[in-house]
Short mmCIF file of C-alpha atoms and ligand atoms in Angstrom, two decimals:
data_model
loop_
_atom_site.label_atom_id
_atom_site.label_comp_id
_atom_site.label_asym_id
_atom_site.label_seq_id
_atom_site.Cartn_x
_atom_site.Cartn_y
_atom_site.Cartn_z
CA UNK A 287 0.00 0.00 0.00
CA UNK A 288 1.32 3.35 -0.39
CA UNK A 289 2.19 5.38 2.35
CA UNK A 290 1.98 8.93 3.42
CA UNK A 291 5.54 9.91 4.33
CA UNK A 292 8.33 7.74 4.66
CA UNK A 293 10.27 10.29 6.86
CA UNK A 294 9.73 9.08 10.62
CA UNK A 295 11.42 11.81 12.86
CA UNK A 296 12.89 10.43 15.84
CA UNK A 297 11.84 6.72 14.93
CA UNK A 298 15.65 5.61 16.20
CA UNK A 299 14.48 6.96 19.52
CA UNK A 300 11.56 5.22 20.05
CA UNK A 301 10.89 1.96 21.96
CA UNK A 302 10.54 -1.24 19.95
CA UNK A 303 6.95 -1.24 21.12
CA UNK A 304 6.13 2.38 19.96
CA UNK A 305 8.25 1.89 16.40
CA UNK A 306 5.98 -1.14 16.11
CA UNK A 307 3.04 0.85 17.41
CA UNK A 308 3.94 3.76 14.34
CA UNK A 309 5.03 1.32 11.74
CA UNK A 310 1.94 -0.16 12.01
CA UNK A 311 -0.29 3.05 11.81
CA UNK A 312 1.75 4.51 9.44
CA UNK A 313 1.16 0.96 6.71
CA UNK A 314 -2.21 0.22 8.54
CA UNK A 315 -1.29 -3.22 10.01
CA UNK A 316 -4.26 -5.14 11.43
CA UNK A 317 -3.93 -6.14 14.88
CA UNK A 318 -2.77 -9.60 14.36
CA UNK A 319 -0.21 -8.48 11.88
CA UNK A 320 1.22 -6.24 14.64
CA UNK A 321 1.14 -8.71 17.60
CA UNK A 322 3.26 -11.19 15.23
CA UNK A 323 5.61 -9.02 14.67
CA UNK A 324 5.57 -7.92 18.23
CA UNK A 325 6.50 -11.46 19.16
CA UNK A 326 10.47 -11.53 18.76
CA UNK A 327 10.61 -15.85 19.90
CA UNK A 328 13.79 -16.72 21.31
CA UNK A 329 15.60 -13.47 20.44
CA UNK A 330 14.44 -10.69 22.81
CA UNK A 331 13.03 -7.29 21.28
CA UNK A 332 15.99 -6.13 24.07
CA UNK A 333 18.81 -7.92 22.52
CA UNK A 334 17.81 -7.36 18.75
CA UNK A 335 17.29 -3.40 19.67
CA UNK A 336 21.34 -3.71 20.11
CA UNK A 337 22.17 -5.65 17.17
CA UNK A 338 20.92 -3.40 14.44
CA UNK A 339 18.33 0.16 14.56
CA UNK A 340 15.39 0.53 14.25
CA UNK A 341 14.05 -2.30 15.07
CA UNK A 342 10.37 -3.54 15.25
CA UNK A 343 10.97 -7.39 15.62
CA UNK A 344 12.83 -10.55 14.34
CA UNK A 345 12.59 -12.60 11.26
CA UNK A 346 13.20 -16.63 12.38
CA UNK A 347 14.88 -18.97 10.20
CA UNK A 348 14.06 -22.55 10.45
CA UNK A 349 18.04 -24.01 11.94
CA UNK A 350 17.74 -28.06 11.35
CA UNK A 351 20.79 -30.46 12.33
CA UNK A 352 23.18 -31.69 9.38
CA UNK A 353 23.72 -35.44 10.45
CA UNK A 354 26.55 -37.80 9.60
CA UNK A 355 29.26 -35.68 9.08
CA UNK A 356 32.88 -36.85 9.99
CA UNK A 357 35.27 -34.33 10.25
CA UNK A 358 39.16 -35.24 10.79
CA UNK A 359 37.70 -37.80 12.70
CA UNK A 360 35.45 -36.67 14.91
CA UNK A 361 31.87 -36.52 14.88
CA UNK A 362 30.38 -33.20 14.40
CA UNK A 363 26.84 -32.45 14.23
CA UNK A 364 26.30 -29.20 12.19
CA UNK A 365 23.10 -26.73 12.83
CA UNK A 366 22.65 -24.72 9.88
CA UNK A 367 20.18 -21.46 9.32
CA UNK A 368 18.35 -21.17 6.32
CA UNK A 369 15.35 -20.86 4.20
CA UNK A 370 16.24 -23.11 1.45
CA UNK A 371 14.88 -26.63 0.92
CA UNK A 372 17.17 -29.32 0.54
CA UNK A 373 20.36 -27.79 1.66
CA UNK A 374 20.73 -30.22 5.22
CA UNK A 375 19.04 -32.91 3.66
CA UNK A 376 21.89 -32.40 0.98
CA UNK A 377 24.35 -32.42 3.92
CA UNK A 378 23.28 -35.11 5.60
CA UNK A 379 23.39 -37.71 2.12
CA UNK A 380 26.96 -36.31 1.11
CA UNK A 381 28.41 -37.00 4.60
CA UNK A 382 26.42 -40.16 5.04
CA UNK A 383 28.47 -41.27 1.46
CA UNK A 384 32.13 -40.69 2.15
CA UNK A 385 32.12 -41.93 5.92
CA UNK A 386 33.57 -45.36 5.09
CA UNK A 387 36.63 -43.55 3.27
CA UNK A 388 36.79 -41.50 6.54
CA UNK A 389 34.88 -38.33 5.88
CA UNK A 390 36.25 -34.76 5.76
CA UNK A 391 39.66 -34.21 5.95
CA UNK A 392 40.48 -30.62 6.66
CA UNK A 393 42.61 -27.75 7.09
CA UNK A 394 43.01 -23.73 7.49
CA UNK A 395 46.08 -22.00 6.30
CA UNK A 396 45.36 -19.12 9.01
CA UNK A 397 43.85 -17.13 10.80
CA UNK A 398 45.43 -13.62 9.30
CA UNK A 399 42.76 -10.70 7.59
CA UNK A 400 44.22 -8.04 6.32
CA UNK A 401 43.32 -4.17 6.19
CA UNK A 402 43.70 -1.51 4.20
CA UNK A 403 44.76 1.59 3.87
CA UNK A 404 44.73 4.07 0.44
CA UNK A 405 46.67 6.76 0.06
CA UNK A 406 46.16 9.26 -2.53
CA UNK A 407 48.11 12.70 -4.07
CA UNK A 408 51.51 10.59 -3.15
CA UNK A 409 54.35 12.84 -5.44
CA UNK A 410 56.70 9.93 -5.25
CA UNK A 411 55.07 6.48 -4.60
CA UNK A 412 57.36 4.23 -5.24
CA UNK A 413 60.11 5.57 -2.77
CA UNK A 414 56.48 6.16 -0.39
CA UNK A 415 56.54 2.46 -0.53
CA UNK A 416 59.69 2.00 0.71
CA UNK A 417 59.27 4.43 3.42
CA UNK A 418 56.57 2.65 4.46
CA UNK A 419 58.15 -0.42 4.86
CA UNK A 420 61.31 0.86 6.43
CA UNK A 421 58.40 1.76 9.12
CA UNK A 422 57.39 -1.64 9.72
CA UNK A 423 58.55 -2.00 13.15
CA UNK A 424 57.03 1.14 14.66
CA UNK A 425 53.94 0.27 12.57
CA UNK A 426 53.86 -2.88 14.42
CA UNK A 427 53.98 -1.52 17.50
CA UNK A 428 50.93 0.81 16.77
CA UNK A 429 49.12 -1.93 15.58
CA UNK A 430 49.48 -4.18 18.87
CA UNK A 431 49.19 -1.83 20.90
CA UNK A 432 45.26 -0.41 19.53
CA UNK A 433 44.24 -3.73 20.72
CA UNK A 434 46.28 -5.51 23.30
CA UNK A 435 44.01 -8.00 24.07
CA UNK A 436 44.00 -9.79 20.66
CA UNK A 437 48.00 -9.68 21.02
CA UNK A 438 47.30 -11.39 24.62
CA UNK A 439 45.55 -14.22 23.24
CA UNK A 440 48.04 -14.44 20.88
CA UNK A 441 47.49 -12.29 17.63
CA UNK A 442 48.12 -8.89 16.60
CA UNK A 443 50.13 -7.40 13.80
CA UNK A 444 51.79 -10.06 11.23
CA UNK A 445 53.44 -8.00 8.47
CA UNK A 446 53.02 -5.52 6.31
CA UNK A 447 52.44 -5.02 2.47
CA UNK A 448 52.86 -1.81 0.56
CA UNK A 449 51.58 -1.55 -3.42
CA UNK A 450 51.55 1.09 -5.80
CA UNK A 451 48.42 0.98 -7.88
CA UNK A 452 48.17 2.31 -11.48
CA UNK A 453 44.14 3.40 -11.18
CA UNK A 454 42.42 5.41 -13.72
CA UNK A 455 42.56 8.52 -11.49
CA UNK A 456 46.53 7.97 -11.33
CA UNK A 457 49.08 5.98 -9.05
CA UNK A 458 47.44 5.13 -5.17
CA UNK A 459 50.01 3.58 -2.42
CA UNK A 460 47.50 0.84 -1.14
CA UNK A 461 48.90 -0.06 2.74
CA UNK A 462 47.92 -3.61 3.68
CA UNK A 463 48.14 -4.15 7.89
CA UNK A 464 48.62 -7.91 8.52
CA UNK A 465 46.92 -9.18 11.24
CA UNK A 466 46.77 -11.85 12.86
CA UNK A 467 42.56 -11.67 14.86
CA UNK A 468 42.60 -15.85 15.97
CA UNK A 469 38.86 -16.18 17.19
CA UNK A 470 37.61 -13.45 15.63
CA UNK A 471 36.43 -12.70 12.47
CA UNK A 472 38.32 -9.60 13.35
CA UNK A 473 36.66 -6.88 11.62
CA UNK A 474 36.17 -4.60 14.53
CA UNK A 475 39.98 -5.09 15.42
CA UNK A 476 41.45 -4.13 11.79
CA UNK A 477 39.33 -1.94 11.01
CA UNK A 478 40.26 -0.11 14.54
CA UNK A 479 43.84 -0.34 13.43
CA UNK A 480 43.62 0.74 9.96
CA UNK A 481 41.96 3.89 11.48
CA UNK A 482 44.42 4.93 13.75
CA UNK A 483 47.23 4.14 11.67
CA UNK A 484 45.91 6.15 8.68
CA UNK A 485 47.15 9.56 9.19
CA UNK A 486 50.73 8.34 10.26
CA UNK A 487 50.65 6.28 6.92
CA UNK A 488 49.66 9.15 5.11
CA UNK A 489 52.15 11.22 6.21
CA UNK A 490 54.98 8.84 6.16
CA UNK A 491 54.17 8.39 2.18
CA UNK A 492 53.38 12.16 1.80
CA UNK A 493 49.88 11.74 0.59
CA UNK A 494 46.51 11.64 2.21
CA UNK A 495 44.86 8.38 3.75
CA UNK A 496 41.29 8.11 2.11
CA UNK A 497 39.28 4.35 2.60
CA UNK A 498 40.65 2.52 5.77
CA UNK A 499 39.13 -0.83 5.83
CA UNK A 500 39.60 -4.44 5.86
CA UNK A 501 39.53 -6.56 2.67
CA UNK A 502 36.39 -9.43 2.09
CA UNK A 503 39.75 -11.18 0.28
CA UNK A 504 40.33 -13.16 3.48
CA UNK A 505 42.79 -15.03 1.46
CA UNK A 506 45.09 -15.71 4.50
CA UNK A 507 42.82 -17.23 6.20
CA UNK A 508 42.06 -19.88 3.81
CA UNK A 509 40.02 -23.51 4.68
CA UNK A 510 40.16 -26.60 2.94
CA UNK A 511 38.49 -29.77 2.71
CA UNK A 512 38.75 -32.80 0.73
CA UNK A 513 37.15 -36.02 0.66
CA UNK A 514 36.21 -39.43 -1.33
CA UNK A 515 32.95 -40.93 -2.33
CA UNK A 516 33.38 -44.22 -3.62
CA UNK A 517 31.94 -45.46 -6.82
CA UNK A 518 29.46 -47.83 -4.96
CA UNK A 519 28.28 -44.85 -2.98
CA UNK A 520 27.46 -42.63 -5.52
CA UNK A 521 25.97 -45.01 -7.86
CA UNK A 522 28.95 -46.50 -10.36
CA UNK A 523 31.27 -45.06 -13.22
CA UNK A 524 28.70 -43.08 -14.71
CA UNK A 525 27.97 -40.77 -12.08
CA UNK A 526 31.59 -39.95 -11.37
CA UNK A 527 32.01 -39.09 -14.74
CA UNK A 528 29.06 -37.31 -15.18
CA UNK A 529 29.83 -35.44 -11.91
CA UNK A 530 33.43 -34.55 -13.36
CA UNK A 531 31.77 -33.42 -16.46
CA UNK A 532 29.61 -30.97 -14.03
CA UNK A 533 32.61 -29.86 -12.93
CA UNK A 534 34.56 -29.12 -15.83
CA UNK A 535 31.44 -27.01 -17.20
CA UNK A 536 31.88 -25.00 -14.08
CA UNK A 537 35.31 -24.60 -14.46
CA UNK A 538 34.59 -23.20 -18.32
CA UNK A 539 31.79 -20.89 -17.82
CA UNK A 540 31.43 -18.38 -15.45
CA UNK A 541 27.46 -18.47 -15.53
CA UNK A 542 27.52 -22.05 -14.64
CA UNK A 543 30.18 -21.29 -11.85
CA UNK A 544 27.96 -19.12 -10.29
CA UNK A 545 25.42 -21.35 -9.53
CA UNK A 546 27.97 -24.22 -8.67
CA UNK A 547 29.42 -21.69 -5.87
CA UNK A 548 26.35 -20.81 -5.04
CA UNK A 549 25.77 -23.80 -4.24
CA UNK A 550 28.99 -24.29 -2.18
CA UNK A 551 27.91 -21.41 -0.12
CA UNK A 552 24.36 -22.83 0.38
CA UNK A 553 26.75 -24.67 2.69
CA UNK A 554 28.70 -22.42 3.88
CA UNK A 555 26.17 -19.84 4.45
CA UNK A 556 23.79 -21.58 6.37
CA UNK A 557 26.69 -22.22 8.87
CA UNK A 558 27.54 -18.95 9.27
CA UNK A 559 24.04 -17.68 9.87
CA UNK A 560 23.34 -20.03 12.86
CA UNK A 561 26.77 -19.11 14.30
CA UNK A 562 25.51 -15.47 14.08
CA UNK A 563 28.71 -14.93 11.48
CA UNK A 564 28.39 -12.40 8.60
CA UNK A 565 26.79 -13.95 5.54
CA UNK A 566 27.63 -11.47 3.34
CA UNK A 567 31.40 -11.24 4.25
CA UNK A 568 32.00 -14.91 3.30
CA UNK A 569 30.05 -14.57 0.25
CA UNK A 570 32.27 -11.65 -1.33
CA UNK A 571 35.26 -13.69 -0.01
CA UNK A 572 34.54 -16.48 -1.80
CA UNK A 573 33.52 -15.16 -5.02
CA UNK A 574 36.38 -12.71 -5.18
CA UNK A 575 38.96 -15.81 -4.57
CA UNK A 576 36.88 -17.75 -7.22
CA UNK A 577 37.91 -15.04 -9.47
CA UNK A 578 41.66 -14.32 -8.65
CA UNK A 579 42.82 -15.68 -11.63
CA UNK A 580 41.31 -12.81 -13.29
CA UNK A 581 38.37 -14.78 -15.04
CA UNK A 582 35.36 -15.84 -12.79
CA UNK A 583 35.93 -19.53 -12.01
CA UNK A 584 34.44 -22.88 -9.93
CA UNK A 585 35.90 -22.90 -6.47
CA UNK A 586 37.25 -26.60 -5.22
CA UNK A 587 38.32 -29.60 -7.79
CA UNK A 588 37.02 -32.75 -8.47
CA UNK A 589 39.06 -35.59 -9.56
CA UNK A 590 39.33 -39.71 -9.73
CA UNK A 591 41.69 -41.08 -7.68
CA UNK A 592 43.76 -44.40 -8.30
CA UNK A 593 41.05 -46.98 -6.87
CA UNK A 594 38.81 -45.28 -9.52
CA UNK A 595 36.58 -43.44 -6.29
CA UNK A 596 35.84 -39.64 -6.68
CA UNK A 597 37.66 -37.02 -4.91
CA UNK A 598 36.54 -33.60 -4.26
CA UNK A 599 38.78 -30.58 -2.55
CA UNK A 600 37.64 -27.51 -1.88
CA UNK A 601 39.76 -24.36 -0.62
CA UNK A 602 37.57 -20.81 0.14
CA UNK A 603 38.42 -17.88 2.08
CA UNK A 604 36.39 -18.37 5.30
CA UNK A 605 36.80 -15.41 7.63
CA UNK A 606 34.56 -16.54 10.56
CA UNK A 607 34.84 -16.22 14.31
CA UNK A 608 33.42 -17.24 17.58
CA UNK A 609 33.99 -14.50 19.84
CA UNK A 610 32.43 -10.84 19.24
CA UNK A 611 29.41 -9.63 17.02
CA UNK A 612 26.60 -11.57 17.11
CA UNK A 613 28.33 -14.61 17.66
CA UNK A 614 28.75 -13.60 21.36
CA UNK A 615 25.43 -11.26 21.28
CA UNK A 616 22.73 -13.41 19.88
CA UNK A 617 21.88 -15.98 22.26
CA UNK A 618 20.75 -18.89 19.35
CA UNK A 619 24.32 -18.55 18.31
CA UNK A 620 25.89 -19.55 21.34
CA UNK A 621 23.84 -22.83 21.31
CA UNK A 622 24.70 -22.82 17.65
CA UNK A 623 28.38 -23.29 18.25
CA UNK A 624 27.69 -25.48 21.72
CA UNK A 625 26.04 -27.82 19.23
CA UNK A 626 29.16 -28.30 17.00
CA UNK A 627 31.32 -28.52 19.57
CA UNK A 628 34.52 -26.63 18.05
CA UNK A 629 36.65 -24.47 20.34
CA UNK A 630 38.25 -22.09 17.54
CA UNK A 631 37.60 -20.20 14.63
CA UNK A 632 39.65 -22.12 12.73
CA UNK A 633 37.79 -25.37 13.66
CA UNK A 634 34.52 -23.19 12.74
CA UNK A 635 36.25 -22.64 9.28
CA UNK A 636 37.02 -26.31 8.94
CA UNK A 637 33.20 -27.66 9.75
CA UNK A 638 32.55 -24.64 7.07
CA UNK A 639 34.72 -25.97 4.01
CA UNK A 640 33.85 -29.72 4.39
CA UNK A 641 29.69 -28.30 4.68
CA UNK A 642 30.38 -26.84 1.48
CA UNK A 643 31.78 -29.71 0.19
CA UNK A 644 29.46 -31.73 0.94
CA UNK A 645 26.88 -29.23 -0.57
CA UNK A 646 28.72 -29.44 -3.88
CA UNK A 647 28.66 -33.27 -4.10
CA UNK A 648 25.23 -33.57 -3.17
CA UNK A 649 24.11 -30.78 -6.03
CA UNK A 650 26.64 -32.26 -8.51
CA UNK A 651 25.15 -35.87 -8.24
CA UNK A 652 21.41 -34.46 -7.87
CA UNK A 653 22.12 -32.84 -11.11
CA UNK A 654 23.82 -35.55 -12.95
CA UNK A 655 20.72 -37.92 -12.04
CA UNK A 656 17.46 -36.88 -11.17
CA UNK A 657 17.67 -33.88 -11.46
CA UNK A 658 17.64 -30.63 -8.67
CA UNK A 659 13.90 -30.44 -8.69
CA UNK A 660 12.26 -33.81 -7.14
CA UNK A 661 14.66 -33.35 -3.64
CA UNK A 662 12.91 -29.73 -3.55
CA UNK A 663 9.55 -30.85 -4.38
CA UNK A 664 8.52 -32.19 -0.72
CA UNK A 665 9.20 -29.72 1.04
CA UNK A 666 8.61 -27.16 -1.18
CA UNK A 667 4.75 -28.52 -2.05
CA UNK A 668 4.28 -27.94 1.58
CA UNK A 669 5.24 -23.86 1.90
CA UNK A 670 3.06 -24.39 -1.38
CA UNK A 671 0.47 -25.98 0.44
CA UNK A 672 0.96 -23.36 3.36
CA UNK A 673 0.93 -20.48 1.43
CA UNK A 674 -2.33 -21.80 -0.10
CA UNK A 675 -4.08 -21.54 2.99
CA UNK A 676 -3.32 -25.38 4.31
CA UNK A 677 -3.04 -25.47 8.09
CA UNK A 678 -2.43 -28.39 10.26
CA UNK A 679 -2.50 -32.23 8.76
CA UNK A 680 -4.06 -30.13 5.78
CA UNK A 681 -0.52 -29.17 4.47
CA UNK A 682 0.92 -32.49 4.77
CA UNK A 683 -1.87 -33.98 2.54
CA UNK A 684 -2.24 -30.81 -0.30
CA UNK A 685 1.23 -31.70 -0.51
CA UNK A 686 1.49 -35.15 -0.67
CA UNK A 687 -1.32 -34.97 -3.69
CA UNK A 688 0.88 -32.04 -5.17
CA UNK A 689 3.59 -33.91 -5.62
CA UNK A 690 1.74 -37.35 -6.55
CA UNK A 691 0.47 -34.78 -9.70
CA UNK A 692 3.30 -33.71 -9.66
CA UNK A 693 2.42 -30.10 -9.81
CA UNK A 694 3.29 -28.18 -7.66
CA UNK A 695 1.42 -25.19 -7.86
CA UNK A 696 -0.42 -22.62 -5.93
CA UNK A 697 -3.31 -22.85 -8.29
CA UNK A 698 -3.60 -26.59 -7.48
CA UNK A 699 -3.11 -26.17 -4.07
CA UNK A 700 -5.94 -24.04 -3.88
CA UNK A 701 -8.09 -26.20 -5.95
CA UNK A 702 -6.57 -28.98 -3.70
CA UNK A 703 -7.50 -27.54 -0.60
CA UNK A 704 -11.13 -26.85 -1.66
CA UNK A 705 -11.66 -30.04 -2.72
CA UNK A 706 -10.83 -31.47 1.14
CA UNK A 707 -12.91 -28.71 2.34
CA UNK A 708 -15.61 -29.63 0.44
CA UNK A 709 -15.52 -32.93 0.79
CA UNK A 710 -15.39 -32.34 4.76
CA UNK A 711 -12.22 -34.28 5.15
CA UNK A 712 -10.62 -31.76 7.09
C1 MEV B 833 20.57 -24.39 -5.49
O1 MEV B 833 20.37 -23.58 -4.35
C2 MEV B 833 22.03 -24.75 -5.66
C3 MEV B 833 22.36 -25.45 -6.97
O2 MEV B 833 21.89 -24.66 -8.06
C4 MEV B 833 23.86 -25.62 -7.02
C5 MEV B 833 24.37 -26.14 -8.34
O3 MEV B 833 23.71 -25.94 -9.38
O4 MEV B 833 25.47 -26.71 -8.33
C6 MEV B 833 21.65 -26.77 -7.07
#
C-alpha cells in the first residue's frame, strides 16, 4: 500500500513497542499483523534493539541439524540457518556417502585478515613504498598496541604489504596491515587499526589516507576440505564421470560457476548464519577468490583417484569467528556453536569448508541424475500448500497430492485444498 511519508522523525528513539506501534499506523497493520511481529521468539526485542536500529521485531529462520558428518575424525553435528529446501538434507546424504573412506579431511592456512589503507596525491610512490616499509617495526607496535588483548591471546600485527596501484585517477600507495585476529572474524579489530594508523601512513608516504578498511579477500585465512565418495556410494562409473563433467562445465563458464558456488555457499552460508557470522562477508570472499585468476571460475576440484573413487577438494576464504558480534550477542548462536562442539575459529572454518563440500557433491550428483527439482519438491509442495491456505494435517496432505500430480502449484493447491474442504475431510 502506499504510504503517506516515509520520513519518521525520531523513529531511532523510540521503543521497539512504539516503532511497532507507528510502523503499524503509518502501513495500517491489522492487529494480528502487529502482535506477530511484536513477538520476537527466542531473540528478545531487548537484545535485537542492540544488534541493528530501528528495530520492530525478528525474522526466524528454520536451523535443522546436518547429520553424519565426519570431520578429521570426529563426529560433528552441524546446525545450519536457512530458508532453502534441501540444503541439510543435501548435507546429511553427502556425509552419510564418504564416511567409510573416513569423511572430511580438513585444514586452514590461518587465521590472518588483512586491512587496508589508500593513500592518494603521493608525489613519489614508489620511494612512499619504501618508506613505508622501512616503518614496519614502529607500525607494528601501533598496531598491537590499539588492541592488546588480541596480542594477549596471541594475535596482533603479522606484516606488512605496501603496493603502488596504477588506477584510472593515477598511481594510489594501497597499505595492507597484517593481522593476525585468531577467534575473531576480526573486523572490529582491523578496522580499529587501519583507522588509527591512517594519518601516520599518510604522512609517512606524503599523501593523504582516504578508505581505511579491511579486505572481504580473506585469502590468509584460507580452509580446505577434501574427501572421497566411492563409486558404490554414488551409484557407479557413470555418475563420477558425469559429476566430473559438471565440474569441468563450471570450471569453463562463469554463468555455470555461479550457480555451482552458489551452491557451495548454500553450505557455507547456512553455517555462518546459525553461528551469528556475517553472511555477506564470506560470500564476497569467496567469489572474489573464485575469481583471482582474473576470469570468474568454480571454487574446489574434483578428480578420480587411483582406486577409480571420486575425490573432491575444496579451498575458500572463510573469515569466521566465535567470539564478538553476534556470535557472542545473539543468544541462538551460542547454542549454535555449543552444538558443534569446536573451540576455535579455525575449527569453525574447517566444519565450514567440508559443509560446502558436501553441498557441492550432493548438487553435482542431484544434477547428474534426477535432477535438482524432485529433492525440492517435498518440502517445497508444503510452503506451497501453506501459502495456499493449508493449516495443520491439511498441508501435509495438499502436498502429498501435489507432488503425486506432480504439480506443484499454488493454483492446485488451492483447488486442492477446496476439494478437502468440500468434501469435509478436514
Ligand atoms: C541451489 O540452491 C544450488 C544449486 O543450483 C547448485 C548447483 O547448481 O550446483 C543446485
Amino acid at each position: 500500500m502506499a504510504i503517506e511519508t516515509s520520513r519518521l522523525p525520531g523513529l531511532h528513539r523510540n521503543s521497539v513497542a512504539e516503532r511497532l506501534e507507528r510502523i503499524a499506523e503509518a502501513v495500517g497493520l491489522t492487529p494480528q499483523q502487529t502482535a506477530h511481529l511484536a513477538d520476537t521468539g527466542n531473540l528478545t526485542s531487548d537484545i535485537a534493539n542492540r544488534l541493528i536500529e530501528n528495530v520492530i521485531g525478528t525474522m526466524n529462520l528454520p536451523i535443522g541439524i546436518a547429520t553424519n558428518m565426519l570431520v578429521d575424525g570426529a563426529e560433528v553435528l552441524v546446525p545450519m540457518a536457512t530458508e532453502e529446501s534441501s540444503v541439510v538434507a543435501a548435507v546429511c546424504n553427502s556425509a552419510r556417502m564418504c564416511r567409510d573412506t573416513g569423511g572430511f579431511r580438513t585444514a586452514v592456512s590461518g587465521s590472518e585478515m588483512i586491512a587496508q589503507v589508500q593513500i592518494l596525491d603521493v608525489p613519489d610512490p614508489q620511494s612512499a613504498r619504501l618508506r613505508l616499509l622501512e616503518r614496519r617495526d614502529v607500525i607494528r607496535q601501533r598496531c598491537d598496541a590499539i588492541d592488546p588483548v588480541l596480542v594477549e591471546l596471541g594475535g596482533g600485527f603479522r606484516d606488512l604489504e605496501v603496493r603502488v596501484l596504477e588506477t584510472r585517477g593515477g598511481p594510489m600507495v594501497i597499505v595492507h596491515l597484517i593481522v593476525d585476529t585468531r577467534d575473531a572474524m576480526g573486523a572490529n579489530a582491523v578496522n580499529s587499526m587501519a583507522e588509527a594508523l591512517a594519518p601516520s601512513l599518510a604522512e609517512w608516504a606524503g599523501g593523504r589516507a582516504l578508505l581505511r578498511i579491511l579486505s572481504n579477500l580473506a585469502d590468509r585465512r584460507l580452509a580446505r576440505a577434501s574427501a572421497v565418495w566411492p563409486l558404490e556410494q554414488i551409484g557407479g562409473p557413470r555418475v563420477r564421470d558425469d559429476i566430473l563433467a559438471a565440474f569441468h562445465f563450471a570450471e569453463a563458464d562463469p554463468y555455470r560457476a555461479a550457480t555451482h558456488n552458489k551452491g557451495i555457499m548454500n553450505g557455507i552460508s547456512a553455517l555462518a548464519m546459525a553461528t551469528g557470522n556475517d553472511t555477506r562477508a564470506l560470500e564476497a570472499g569467496a567469489h572474489a577468490y573464485a575469481a583471482r585468476g582474473g576470469r570468474y571460475r568454480a571454487l574446489g576440484s574434483w578428480e578420480i583417484d587411483g582406486e577409480g573413487a571420486l575425490v573432491g577438494s575444496l579451498e575458500v576464504p572463510i573469515a569466521m569467528g566465535m567470539v564478538g558480534g553476534a556470535t557472542r550477542g545473539h543468544p541462538t548462536a551460542g547454542l549454535a556453536l555449543a552444538i558443534l562442539g569446536v573451540e576455535t575459529a579455525g575449527g569453525l572454518a574447517r566444519v565450514a569448508a567440508a559443509v560446502g563440500l558436501a553441498q557441492n557433491f550432493a548438487a553435482l550428483r542431484a544434477l547428474v541424475t534426477s535432477g535438482i527439482q524432485k529433492g525440492h519438491m517435498a518440502l517445497h509442495a508444503q510452503n506451497i500448500a501453506m501459502m495456499a491456505g493449508a493449516r495443520g494435517e491439511e498441508i501435509d496432505r495438499v502436498a502429498q497430492i501435489l507432488v503425486e500430480r506432480g504439480e506443484v502449484r499454488m493454483d492446485i493447491a488451492q483447488a486442492v485444498l477446496r476439494d478437502l474442504s468440500g468434501s469435509g475431510s478436514k
